[in-house]
Short mmCIF file of C-alpha atoms and ligand atoms in Angstrom, two decimals:
data_model
loop_
_atom_site.label_atom_id
_atom_site.label_comp_id
_atom_site.label_asym_id
_atom_site.label_seq_id
_atom_site.Cartn_x
_atom_site.Cartn_y
_atom_site.Cartn_z
CA UNK A 1485 66.54 98.61 87.95
CA UNK A 1486 66.58 99.38 91.68
CA UNK A 1487 66.08 103.03 92.45
CA UNK A 1488 66.61 102.67 96.21
CA UNK A 1489 70.11 103.36 97.46
CA UNK A 1490 71.92 100.35 98.87
CA UNK A 1491 75.19 99.27 100.49
CA UNK A 1492 78.38 98.08 98.82
CA UNK A 1493 78.54 94.29 99.08
CA UNK A 1494 81.82 92.82 100.31
CA UNK A 1495 82.21 89.10 99.85
CA UNK A 1496 84.84 86.74 101.21
CA UNK A 1497 85.04 83.01 101.74
CA UNK A 1498 85.24 83.75 105.46
CA UNK A 1499 86.90 86.28 107.74
CA UNK A 1500 89.87 87.43 105.67
CA UNK A 1501 87.84 89.94 103.67
CA UNK A 1502 87.48 91.87 106.92
CA UNK A 1503 91.08 93.08 106.40
CA UNK A 1504 89.96 94.53 103.06
CA UNK A 1505 86.75 95.94 104.55
CA UNK A 1506 88.79 97.67 107.28
CA UNK A 1507 90.94 99.47 104.71
CA UNK A 1508 87.95 100.37 102.51
CA UNK A 1509 86.12 101.85 105.50
CA UNK A 1510 89.20 103.90 106.44
CA UNK A 1511 89.22 105.51 102.99
CA UNK A 1512 85.41 105.70 102.53
CA UNK A 1513 83.70 105.69 105.94
CA UNK A 1514 80.61 107.44 104.56
CA UNK A 1515 79.20 104.45 102.65
CA UNK A 1516 77.17 101.52 103.93
CA UNK A 1517 78.65 98.03 103.66
CA UNK A 1518 77.10 94.59 103.66
CA UNK A 1519 79.74 91.96 104.44
CA UNK A 1520 79.09 88.34 103.58
CA UNK A 1521 81.42 85.59 104.76
CA UNK A 1522 80.80 82.07 103.50
CA UNK A 1523 82.36 80.71 106.68
CA UNK A 1524 80.39 77.49 106.64
CA UNK A 1525 82.09 76.51 103.36
CA UNK A 1526 85.50 78.13 103.79
CA UNK A 1527 88.38 77.86 103.18
CA UNK A 1528 88.14 78.22 99.41
CA UNK A 1529 91.94 78.17 99.02
CA UNK A 1530 92.33 74.51 98.10
CA UNK A 1531 88.95 74.01 96.39
CA UNK A 1532 88.51 73.32 92.67
CA UNK A 1533 87.83 76.01 90.10
CA UNK A 1534 84.23 74.78 89.61
CA UNK A 1535 83.37 74.86 93.29
CA UNK A 1536 84.90 78.28 93.96
CA UNK A 1537 83.06 79.67 90.91
CA UNK A 1538 79.75 78.10 91.99
CA UNK A 1539 80.00 79.28 95.62
CA UNK A 1540 81.14 82.78 94.60
CA UNK A 1541 78.31 83.20 92.08
CA UNK A 1542 75.79 82.12 94.73
CA UNK A 1543 77.22 84.68 97.15
CA UNK A 1544 77.17 87.47 94.57
CA UNK A 1545 73.53 86.69 93.77
CA UNK A 1546 72.74 86.76 97.48
CA UNK A 1547 74.31 90.20 97.87
CA UNK A 1548 72.42 91.39 94.79
CA UNK A 1549 69.20 90.08 96.36
CA UNK A 1550 69.92 92.41 99.32
CA UNK A 1551 70.00 95.27 96.81
CA UNK A 1552 73.78 95.83 96.53
CA UNK A 1553 74.49 97.34 93.10
CA UNK A 1554 78.24 96.80 93.53
CA UNK A 1555 79.96 93.75 95.01
CA UNK A 1556 83.65 93.51 95.84
CA UNK A 1557 85.12 90.01 95.88
CA UNK A 1558 87.40 90.67 98.86
CA UNK A 1559 88.94 87.25 98.42
CA UNK A 1560 91.88 86.44 96.19
CA UNK A 1561 90.81 82.87 95.54
CA UNK A 1562 87.34 83.99 94.42
CA UNK A 1563 88.82 86.85 92.39
CA UNK A 1564 91.26 84.43 90.75
CA UNK A 1565 88.79 81.68 89.97
CA UNK A 1566 85.38 83.28 89.57
CA UNK A 1567 85.55 87.01 88.82
CA UNK A 1568 86.14 86.85 85.08
CA UNK A 1569 83.36 84.30 84.46
CA UNK A 1570 80.90 86.26 86.58
CA UNK A 1571 81.75 89.55 84.86
CA UNK A 1572 81.73 88.16 81.35
CA UNK A 1573 79.15 85.34 81.36
CA UNK A 1574 76.78 85.77 84.28
CA UNK A 1575 76.32 89.51 84.84
CA UNK A 1576 75.18 90.34 81.28
CA UNK A 1577 72.39 87.74 81.56
CA UNK A 1578 71.09 88.91 84.92
CA UNK A 1579 67.90 90.83 85.48
CA UNK A 1580 69.90 94.02 86.13
CA UNK A 1581 73.11 93.87 84.06
CA UNK A 1582 74.19 97.31 85.28
CA UNK A 1583 75.30 95.89 88.64
CA UNK A 1584 79.02 95.38 88.98
CA UNK A 1585 81.41 92.89 90.58
CA UNK A 1586 85.05 93.87 91.18
CA UNK A 1587 87.99 91.87 92.55
CA UNK A 1588 91.18 92.46 94.52
CA UNK A 1589 93.89 91.24 92.15
CA UNK A 1590 93.93 94.03 89.58
CA UNK A 1591 94.10 96.91 92.11
CA UNK A 1592 96.92 95.12 93.93
CA UNK A 1593 99.15 94.65 90.93
CA UNK A 1594 98.66 98.09 89.43
CA UNK A 1595 101.23 99.57 91.81
CA UNK A 1596 103.90 96.87 91.89
CA UNK A 1597 105.87 98.15 88.94
CA UNK A 1598 106.35 101.44 90.79
CA UNK A 1599 107.53 99.66 93.94
CA UNK A 1600 110.01 97.27 92.37
CA UNK A 1601 113.47 98.47 91.32
CA UNK A 1602 114.81 95.07 90.31
CA UNK A 1603 111.57 94.25 88.42
CA UNK A 1604 111.52 90.83 90.08
CA UNK A 1605 108.45 90.29 92.24
CA UNK A 1606 107.04 87.51 94.40
CA UNK A 1607 103.45 86.48 95.08
CA UNK A 1608 102.39 84.69 98.27
CA UNK A 1609 98.87 83.24 98.13
CA UNK A 1610 96.66 80.21 98.66
CA UNK A 1611 97.08 77.06 96.59
CA UNK A 1612 93.99 78.01 94.60
CA UNK A 1613 95.23 81.47 93.68
CA UNK A 1614 98.71 80.20 92.83
CA UNK A 1615 97.25 77.28 90.84
CA UNK A 1616 95.19 79.72 88.74
CA UNK A 1617 98.32 81.82 87.97
CA UNK A 1618 96.01 84.84 87.96
CA UNK A 1619 98.67 87.13 89.42
CA UNK A 1620 101.37 86.42 86.80
CA UNK A 1621 98.76 86.46 84.02
CA UNK A 1622 97.37 89.83 85.09
CA UNK A 1623 100.83 91.26 85.78
CA UNK A 1624 101.94 90.08 82.32
CA UNK A 1625 99.15 92.14 80.75
CA UNK A 1626 100.13 95.35 82.52
CA UNK A 1627 103.88 94.95 82.95
CA UNK A 1628 105.16 92.27 80.57
CA UNK A 1629 108.80 92.77 81.54
CA UNK A 1630 108.29 92.00 85.26
CA UNK A 1631 109.64 88.64 86.42
CA UNK A 1632 107.08 86.96 88.71
CA UNK A 1633 107.49 84.01 91.08
CA UNK A 1634 104.70 82.47 93.16
CA UNK A 1635 104.60 80.48 96.38
CA UNK A 1636 101.53 78.82 97.90
CA UNK A 1637 101.36 79.02 101.70
CA UNK A 1638 98.57 76.60 102.67
CA UNK A 1639 99.28 76.77 106.41
CA UNK A 1640 99.07 80.53 106.76
CA UNK A 1641 95.27 80.86 106.66
CA UNK A 1642 94.73 78.26 109.45
CA UNK A 1643 97.45 79.96 111.53
CA UNK A 1644 95.59 83.25 111.34
CA UNK A 1645 92.12 81.79 111.80
CA UNK A 1646 93.23 79.93 114.88
CA UNK A 1647 94.78 83.03 116.41
CA UNK A 1648 98.32 81.62 116.11
CA UNK A 1649 99.71 84.37 113.88
CA UNK A 1650 101.80 85.84 116.70
CA UNK A 1651 102.90 82.54 118.19
CA UNK A 1652 106.42 81.08 117.90
CA UNK A 1653 104.92 78.15 115.96
CA UNK A 1654 103.97 80.51 113.15
CA UNK A 1655 107.63 81.37 112.56
CA UNK A 1656 108.34 77.93 111.14
CA UNK A 1657 105.75 78.19 108.37
CA UNK A 1658 106.41 81.85 107.64
CA UNK A 1659 110.11 81.23 107.25
CA UNK A 1660 109.60 78.05 105.23
CA UNK A 1661 107.58 79.78 102.52
CA UNK A 1662 109.61 82.97 102.41
CA UNK A 1663 112.80 80.95 101.98
CA UNK A 1664 111.12 78.86 99.28
CA UNK A 1665 110.05 82.00 97.43
CA UNK A 1666 113.37 83.82 97.71
CA UNK A 1667 115.35 80.73 96.74
CA UNK A 1668 113.55 80.86 93.38
CA UNK A 1669 114.98 84.31 92.71
CA UNK A 1670 117.26 86.36 94.98
CA UNK A 1671 116.50 89.51 92.95
CA UNK A 1672 112.92 89.69 94.26
CA UNK A 1673 112.49 93.09 95.93
CA UNK A 1674 108.68 93.28 96.13
CA UNK A 1675 106.37 90.67 97.63
CA UNK A 1676 102.59 90.76 97.29
CA UNK A 1677 100.52 89.33 100.12
CA UNK A 1678 97.95 87.83 97.75
CA UNK A 1679 95.64 86.48 100.40
CA UNK A 1680 93.30 88.38 102.69
CA UNK A 1681 94.67 86.75 105.86
CA UNK A 1682 98.34 87.45 105.34
CA UNK A 1683 98.40 91.08 106.60
CA UNK A 1684 98.02 89.63 110.11
CA UNK A 1685 101.34 87.82 109.61
CA UNK A 1686 103.02 90.94 108.29
CA UNK A 1687 105.30 91.53 111.30
CA UNK A 1688 106.63 88.00 111.16
CA UNK A 1689 107.01 88.15 107.39
CA UNK A 1690 109.00 91.37 107.71
CA UNK A 1691 111.33 89.71 110.22
CA UNK A 1692 112.43 87.06 107.73
CA UNK A 1693 112.89 89.29 104.71
CA UNK A 1694 115.91 91.38 103.72
CA UNK A 1695 115.23 95.06 104.51
CA UNK A 1696 115.18 96.05 100.81
CA UNK A 1697 112.10 93.90 100.12
CA UNK A 1698 108.77 95.79 99.95
CA UNK A 1699 105.70 94.02 101.29
CA UNK A 1700 102.48 94.84 99.45
CA UNK A 1701 99.40 94.35 101.65
CA UNK A 1702 96.49 94.77 99.28
CA UNK A 1703 93.78 96.38 101.45
CA UNK A 1704 94.93 99.97 101.03
CA UNK A 1705 95.32 99.57 97.25
CA UNK A 1706 91.91 97.96 96.89
CA UNK A 1707 90.43 100.83 98.89
CA UNK A 1708 92.03 103.61 96.83
CA UNK A 1709 91.17 101.82 93.62
CA UNK A 1710 87.52 101.55 94.69
CA UNK A 1711 87.46 105.22 95.58
CA UNK A 1712 88.84 106.05 92.17
CA UNK A 1713 86.30 103.71 90.51
CA UNK A 1714 83.43 105.53 92.21
CA UNK A 1715 84.82 108.90 91.12
CA UNK A 1716 84.90 107.63 87.54
CA UNK A 1717 81.48 105.93 87.72
CA UNK A 1718 79.16 108.56 89.13
CA UNK A 1719 76.09 106.59 88.05
CA UNK A 1720 77.17 103.73 90.33
CA UNK A 1721 78.14 106.12 93.13
CA UNK A 1722 74.63 107.60 93.05
CA UNK A 1723 73.17 104.15 93.74
CA UNK A 1724 75.07 103.72 97.02
CA UNK A 1725 73.64 104.57 100.43
CA UNK A 1726 75.71 106.65 102.81
CA UNK A 1727 74.87 106.20 106.47
CA UNK A 1728 78.29 104.87 107.49
CA UNK A 1729 76.94 101.48 108.64
CA UNK A 1730 78.24 97.94 108.26
CA UNK A 1731 76.07 94.84 108.46
CA UNK A 1732 77.60 91.37 108.72
CA UNK A 1733 76.15 88.20 107.23
CA UNK A 1734 77.67 84.76 107.53
CA UNK A 1735 76.76 81.24 106.51
CA UNK A 1736 78.16 80.13 109.90
CA UNK A 1737 76.34 80.59 113.22
CA UNK A 1738 76.25 84.20 114.39
CA UNK A 1739 78.14 83.60 117.64
CA UNK A 1740 80.91 81.69 115.89
CA UNK A 1741 81.33 84.44 113.29
CA UNK A 1742 81.42 87.19 115.89
CA UNK A 1743 84.00 85.35 117.99
CA UNK A 1744 86.47 84.76 115.16
CA UNK A 1745 85.81 88.12 113.49
CA UNK A 1746 87.28 89.75 116.58
CA UNK A 1747 90.73 88.61 115.37
CA UNK A 1748 90.29 90.91 112.37
CA UNK A 1749 88.23 93.80 113.74
CA UNK A 1750 88.86 96.28 116.51
CA UNK A 1751 85.19 96.62 117.43
CA UNK A 1752 82.41 94.38 118.65
CA UNK A 1753 79.84 93.53 116.04
CA UNK A 1754 76.53 91.74 115.51
CA UNK A 1755 76.10 89.18 112.75
CA UNK A 1756 73.23 87.37 111.06
CA UNK A 1757 73.35 83.82 109.78
CA UNK A 1758 72.03 83.28 106.26
CA UNK A 1759 71.80 80.38 103.86
CA UNK A 1760 73.21 80.70 100.36
CA UNK A 1761 72.44 78.21 97.65
N1 LIG B 535 90.09 84.75 101.47
C1 LIG B 535 90.96 83.78 100.87
C2 LIG B 535 91.93 84.45 99.91
O1 LIG B 535 92.16 85.64 99.95
C3 LIG B 535 91.72 83.00 101.90
C4 LIG B 535 90.87 82.07 102.73
C5 LIG B 535 90.38 80.86 101.98
O2 LIG B 535 91.20 80.03 101.53
O3 LIG B 535 89.18 80.75 101.83
O4 LIG B 535 92.47 83.78 99.07
#
């Protein structure tokens, strides 16, 4: 087992996990973070289960090889399609089975029962996340009486990644999917943004929703849940380094990563290109 302290690994298919990283750093600025974006192979949203699982496992192993004892899958698609298999099949067989991998779906849904009065909720996510039905399955375990509807929004990630999230063109696709979701059930009063990119569309989303509908952007819930996890798992907390730094790794060229990351971050950063296989 590694005795040296090491950063928390944050993995995403690309840039979207930066929205989660931002919120985690707000709540826990003292820790070190190692962000890995698999930008060269993103988006994961419309990829098959097998491919998302394979790519995610490779990324987790890469972050482990950098010493991270704890990895957060800051990607809904990876959390939906790969987390369970990694936790249950792969981790126990690894050289150090005490390392941990956590996702973003569970922390997000833990609070929705409190937020919803009508007990009808909506999930907006990528095709992959919706196709896995991970949100309704996980919600069903915690709150079996909640009524859940899902809507895949395949155009929303490209809108954000191409910096079009504030443009008039974005309104068409935002409205289209919100109307599709609400037409399934007019009693929906809580909508989960189940994709890392969607918080950037939040203002537009708000515009097309009735005022009684709560929007759940997951970053803050993931952050508080992680804080709580570390309070409950002191052995893990002791393994984490605390210099307040963040290092960025990407499978894409450094300059490309830095340029697009600026959409998600309010600071200039350096990045390193790595190969994962
Ligand atoms: N990060 C992904 C998610 O949260 C969105 C981007 C992608 O499709 O790779 O589902």
